Amino acid sequence: MIVLLIISLVISVASLVAFFVVMKVLFDQRKQQFAINKRCKELDNNLKPIRLNFIVQSYNICMKNEQYECAGKLLSMIKEEFPEDYKKMGFNV
């Protein structure tokens, strides 16, 4: 009888330890995911001006070569992805 109590006590302690280990791993994983998401946002924000500049240059090339369909698609991309910059640029459409 005492042996069964000791075994059940050991199993209970082991399950509590396992629970806390799993919770710590999940918490650490959540912190890492938060850090990765934050870094991705920073990189995205750093790339937006470069992307906008590339699209505007492509738009200008399309207009220069009188490829209006291409220019229209690029203009709609700018309007959709960069609405504030689109308003500041004052495209005449």
Short mmCIF file of N, CA and C in Angstrom, two decimals:
data_model
loop_
_atom_site.label_atom_id
_atom_site.label_comp_id
_atom_site.label_asym_id
_atom_site.label_seq_id
_atom_site.Cartn_x
_atom_site.Cartn_y
_atom_site.Cartn_z
N MET A 1 0.82 -1.20 0.00
CA MET A 1 0.00 0.00 0.00
C MET A 1 0.86 1.26 0.00
N ILE A 2 1.88 1.25 0.82
CA ILE A 2 2.78 2.41 0.88
C ILE A 2 3.54 2.54 -0.44
N VAL A 3 3.88 1.43 -1.04
CA VAL A 3 4.59 1.45 -2.31
C VAL A 3 3.73 2.11 -3.39
N LEU A 4 2.45 1.80 -3.42
CA LEU A 4 1.54 2.41 -4.39
C LEU A 4 1.41 3.92 -4.17
N LEU A 5 1.38 4.34 -2.91
CA LEU A 5 1.32 5.77 -2.61
C LEU A 5 2.59 6.47 -3.08
N ILE A 6 3.72 5.86 -2.84
CA ILE A 6 5.00 6.45 -3.27
C ILE A 6 5.05 6.54 -4.79
N ILE A 7 4.62 5.47 -5.46
CA ILE A 7 4.62 5.47 -6.93
C ILE A 7 3.68 6.54 -7.47
N SER A 8 2.50 6.65 -6.88
CA SER A 8 1.56 7.68 -7.35
C SER A 8 2.09 9.08 -7.07
N LEU A 9 2.78 9.26 -5.95
CA LEU A 9 3.38 10.56 -5.64
C LEU A 9 4.49 10.90 -6.64
N VAL A 10 5.32 9.93 -6.97
CA VAL A 10 6.39 10.15 -7.95
C VAL A 10 5.80 10.48 -9.31
N ILE A 11 4.77 9.77 -9.72
CA ILE A 11 4.13 10.04 -11.01
C ILE A 11 3.51 11.44 -11.02
N SER A 12 2.91 11.84 -9.92
CA SER A 12 2.31 13.17 -9.83
C SER A 12 3.37 14.26 -9.95
N VAL A 13 4.47 14.07 -9.23
CA VAL A 13 5.55 15.06 -9.28
C VAL A 13 6.14 15.10 -10.70
N ALA A 14 6.33 13.94 -11.29
CA ALA A 14 6.88 13.89 -12.65
C ALA A 14 5.95 14.59 -13.65
N SER A 15 4.65 14.40 -13.50
CA SER A 15 3.71 15.05 -14.41
C SER A 15 3.70 16.57 -14.20
N LEU A 16 3.84 17.02 -12.96
CA LEU A 16 3.93 18.46 -12.72
C LEU A 16 5.20 19.05 -13.32
N VAL A 17 6.30 18.36 -13.16
CA VAL A 17 7.55 18.83 -13.74
C VAL A 17 7.43 18.88 -15.26
N ALA A 18 6.87 17.84 -15.84
CA ALA A 18 6.69 17.81 -17.30
C ALA A 18 5.78 18.95 -17.76
N PHE A 19 4.74 19.23 -17.00
CA PHE A 19 3.83 20.32 -17.33
C PHE A 19 4.57 21.65 -17.36
N PHE A 20 5.37 21.91 -16.32
CA PHE A 20 6.09 23.18 -16.26
C PHE A 20 7.16 23.28 -17.34
N VAL A 21 7.78 22.17 -17.68
CA VAL A 21 8.77 22.19 -18.76
C VAL A 21 8.09 22.51 -20.09
N VAL A 22 6.96 21.88 -20.34
CA VAL A 22 6.22 22.15 -21.58
C VAL A 22 5.76 23.60 -21.62
N MET A 23 5.27 24.13 -20.52
CA MET A 23 4.82 25.53 -20.49
C MET A 23 5.99 26.48 -20.75
N LYS A 24 7.15 26.20 -20.19
CA LYS A 24 8.32 27.05 -20.42
C LYS A 24 8.72 27.00 -21.89
N VAL A 25 8.72 25.83 -22.49
CA VAL A 25 9.07 25.71 -23.91
C VAL A 25 8.07 26.49 -24.76
N LEU A 26 6.79 26.36 -24.46
CA LEU A 26 5.77 27.10 -25.22
C LEU A 26 5.93 28.60 -25.05
N PHE A 27 6.25 29.04 -23.83
CA PHE A 27 6.44 30.46 -23.58
C PHE A 27 7.65 30.98 -24.35
N ASP A 28 8.74 30.23 -24.33
CA ASP A 28 9.94 30.63 -25.08
C ASP A 28 9.66 30.68 -26.58
N GLN A 29 8.90 29.71 -27.05
CA GLN A 29 8.56 29.66 -28.47
C GLN A 29 7.71 30.88 -28.84
N ARG A 30 6.81 31.26 -27.97
CA ARG A 30 5.96 32.43 -28.22
C ARG A 30 6.81 33.70 -28.27
N LYS A 31 7.77 33.80 -27.35
CA LYS A 31 8.66 34.97 -27.36
C LYS A 31 9.48 35.03 -28.64
N GLN A 32 9.97 33.88 -29.09
CA GLN A 32 10.74 33.84 -30.32
C GLN A 32 9.87 34.23 -31.52
N GLN A 33 8.64 33.75 -31.55
CA GLN A 33 7.74 34.08 -32.66
C GLN A 33 7.43 35.57 -32.67
N PHE A 34 7.25 36.16 -31.48
CA PHE A 34 7.01 37.59 -31.39
C PHE A 34 8.21 38.36 -31.93
N ALA A 35 9.41 37.93 -31.57
CA ALA A 35 10.63 38.60 -32.05
C ALA A 35 10.76 38.47 -33.56
N ILE A 36 10.44 37.30 -34.09
CA ILE A 36 10.53 37.10 -35.54
C ILE A 36 9.52 37.99 -36.26
N ASN A 37 8.29 38.05 -35.74
CA ASN A 37 7.27 38.91 -36.36
C ASN A 37 7.68 40.37 -36.34
N LYS A 38 8.27 40.80 -35.22
CA LYS A 38 8.72 42.18 -35.11
C LYS A 38 9.81 42.47 -36.12
N ARG A 39 10.74 41.55 -36.27
CA ARG A 39 11.84 41.73 -37.23
C ARG A 39 11.32 41.75 -38.67
N CYS A 40 10.34 40.89 -38.96
CA CYS A 40 9.75 40.88 -40.30
C CYS A 40 9.07 42.21 -40.61
N LYS A 41 8.39 42.78 -39.63
CA LYS A 41 7.75 44.08 -39.85
C LYS A 41 8.79 45.16 -40.11
N GLU A 42 9.91 45.12 -39.35
CA GLU A 42 10.97 46.10 -39.56
C GLU A 42 11.55 45.97 -40.96
N LEU A 43 11.79 44.74 -41.38
CA LEU A 43 12.35 44.53 -42.73
C LEU A 43 11.37 44.98 -43.80
N ASP A 44 10.09 44.69 -43.59
CA ASP A 44 9.08 45.11 -44.55
C ASP A 44 9.02 46.63 -44.65
N ASN A 45 9.09 47.30 -43.50
CA ASN A 45 9.07 48.76 -43.50
C ASN A 45 10.31 49.34 -44.17
N ASN A 46 11.45 48.64 -44.03
CA ASN A 46 12.67 49.10 -44.68
C ASN A 46 12.62 48.90 -46.20
N LEU A 47 11.90 47.90 -46.65
CA LEU A 47 11.84 47.60 -48.07
C LEU A 47 10.77 48.38 -48.82
N LYS A 48 9.78 48.90 -48.10
CA LYS A 48 8.68 49.61 -48.77
C LYS A 48 9.15 50.78 -49.63
N PRO A 49 10.03 51.65 -49.12
CA PRO A 49 10.46 52.77 -49.98
C PRO A 49 11.21 52.30 -51.23
N ILE A 50 11.99 51.23 -51.09
CA ILE A 50 12.72 50.69 -52.23
C ILE A 50 11.75 50.13 -53.26
N ARG A 51 10.74 49.41 -52.76
CA ARG A 51 9.74 48.83 -53.66
C ARG A 51 8.95 49.93 -54.37
N LEU A 52 8.56 50.96 -53.62
CA LEU A 52 7.81 52.07 -54.22
C LEU A 52 8.65 52.75 -55.30
N ASN A 53 9.91 52.98 -55.01
CA ASN A 53 10.79 53.63 -55.98
C ASN A 53 10.90 52.79 -57.25
N PHE A 54 11.05 51.49 -57.09
CA PHE A 54 11.15 50.60 -58.25
C PHE A 54 9.88 50.64 -59.09
N ILE A 55 8.73 50.60 -58.42
CA ILE A 55 7.46 50.63 -59.15
C ILE A 55 7.29 51.96 -59.88
N VAL A 56 7.66 53.07 -59.23
CA VAL A 56 7.53 54.39 -59.87
C VAL A 56 8.45 54.49 -61.07
N GLN A 57 9.67 53.98 -60.93
CA GLN A 57 10.59 54.00 -62.08
C GLN A 57 10.05 53.16 -63.23
N SER A 58 9.49 52.01 -62.89
CA SER A 58 8.90 51.16 -63.93
C SER A 58 7.72 51.87 -64.59
N TYR A 59 6.91 52.56 -63.79
CA TYR A 59 5.78 53.33 -64.31
C TYR A 59 6.28 54.39 -65.29
N ASN A 60 7.33 55.10 -64.90
CA ASN A 60 7.87 56.15 -65.77
C ASN A 60 8.40 55.58 -67.08
N ILE A 61 9.03 54.43 -67.01
CA ILE A 61 9.52 53.78 -68.24
C ILE A 61 8.35 53.38 -69.14
N CYS A 62 7.30 52.84 -68.53
CA CYS A 62 6.12 52.46 -69.32
C CYS A 62 5.50 53.68 -70.00
N MET A 63 5.41 54.78 -69.26
CA MET A 63 4.83 56.00 -69.84
C MET A 63 5.72 56.54 -70.97
N LYS A 64 7.03 56.48 -70.76
CA LYS A 64 7.96 56.97 -71.78
C LYS A 64 7.85 56.14 -73.06
N ASN A 65 7.65 54.84 -72.90
CA ASN A 65 7.54 53.95 -74.05
C ASN A 65 6.10 53.80 -74.55
N GLU A 66 5.21 54.62 -74.01
CA GLU A 66 3.79 54.63 -74.38
C GLU A 66 3.13 53.26 -74.21
N GLN A 67 3.50 52.57 -73.16
CA GLN A 67 2.88 51.29 -72.81
C GLN A 67 1.87 51.58 -71.69
N TYR A 68 0.73 52.07 -72.09
CA TYR A 68 -0.23 52.59 -71.12
C TYR A 68 -0.90 51.49 -70.30
N GLU A 69 -1.04 50.32 -70.87
CA GLU A 69 -1.63 49.21 -70.10
C GLU A 69 -0.70 48.84 -68.93
N CYS A 70 0.58 48.74 -69.23
CA CYS A 70 1.58 48.44 -68.20
C CYS A 70 1.59 49.55 -67.14
N ALA A 71 1.56 50.78 -67.58
CA ALA A 71 1.57 51.92 -66.67
C ALA A 71 0.33 51.92 -65.78
N GLY A 72 -0.81 51.57 -66.37
CA GLY A 72 -2.05 51.52 -65.58
C GLY A 72 -1.99 50.47 -64.49
N LYS A 73 -1.43 49.31 -64.82
CA LYS A 73 -1.29 48.25 -63.82
C LYS A 73 -0.37 48.69 -62.69
N LEU A 74 0.73 49.32 -63.05
CA LEU A 74 1.67 49.80 -62.02
C LEU A 74 1.04 50.90 -61.17
N LEU A 75 0.28 51.76 -61.81
CA LEU A 75 -0.39 52.84 -61.08
C LEU A 75 -1.40 52.28 -60.08
N SER A 76 -2.13 51.25 -60.51
CA SER A 76 -3.09 50.65 -59.58
C SER A 76 -2.37 49.92 -58.45
N MET A 77 -1.19 49.37 -58.73
CA MET A 77 -0.38 48.76 -57.66
C MET A 77 0.02 49.81 -56.63
N ILE A 78 0.47 50.95 -57.13
CA ILE A 78 0.88 52.02 -56.22
C ILE A 78 -0.31 52.49 -55.40
N LYS A 79 -1.44 52.66 -56.07
CA LYS A 79 -2.64 53.13 -55.37
C LYS A 79 -3.08 52.15 -54.30
N GLU A 80 -2.97 50.85 -54.58
CA GLU A 80 -3.41 49.83 -53.65
C GLU A 80 -2.43 49.64 -52.49
N GLU A 81 -1.13 49.57 -52.80
CA GLU A 81 -0.14 49.23 -51.79
C GLU A 81 0.39 50.44 -51.03
N PHE A 82 0.36 51.61 -51.65
CA PHE A 82 0.91 52.81 -51.04
C PHE A 82 -0.07 53.98 -51.18
N PRO A 83 -1.24 53.89 -50.53
CA PRO A 83 -2.25 54.93 -50.76
C PRO A 83 -1.81 56.33 -50.32
N GLU A 84 -1.05 56.44 -49.23
CA GLU A 84 -0.61 57.77 -48.78
C GLU A 84 0.36 58.38 -49.78
N ASP A 85 1.29 57.57 -50.24
CA ASP A 85 2.27 58.07 -51.21
C ASP A 85 1.60 58.38 -52.55
N TYR A 86 0.60 57.61 -52.91
CA TYR A 86 -0.14 57.85 -54.15
C TYR A 86 -0.76 59.24 -54.12
N LYS A 87 -1.35 59.59 -52.97
CA LYS A 87 -1.99 60.91 -52.85
C LYS A 87 -0.94 62.03 -52.89
N LYS A 88 0.23 61.78 -52.26
CA LYS A 88 1.29 62.78 -52.23
C LYS A 88 1.89 63.01 -53.62
N MET A 89 1.97 61.95 -54.42
CA MET A 89 2.60 62.05 -55.73
C MET A 89 1.75 62.82 -56.73
N GLY A 90 0.46 62.78 -56.53
CA GLY A 90 -0.44 63.54 -57.40
C GLY A 90 -0.44 63.07 -58.85
N PHE A 91 -0.59 61.77 -59.04
CA PHE A 91 -0.70 61.25 -60.39
C PHE A 91 -1.95 61.79 -61.05
N ASN A 92 -1.81 62.17 -62.29
CA ASN A 92 -2.97 62.68 -63.03
C ASN A 92 -3.61 61.54 -63.79
N VAL A 93 -4.73 61.07 -63.25
CA VAL A 93 -5.43 59.96 -63.89
C VAL A 93 -6.83 60.41 -64.24
#
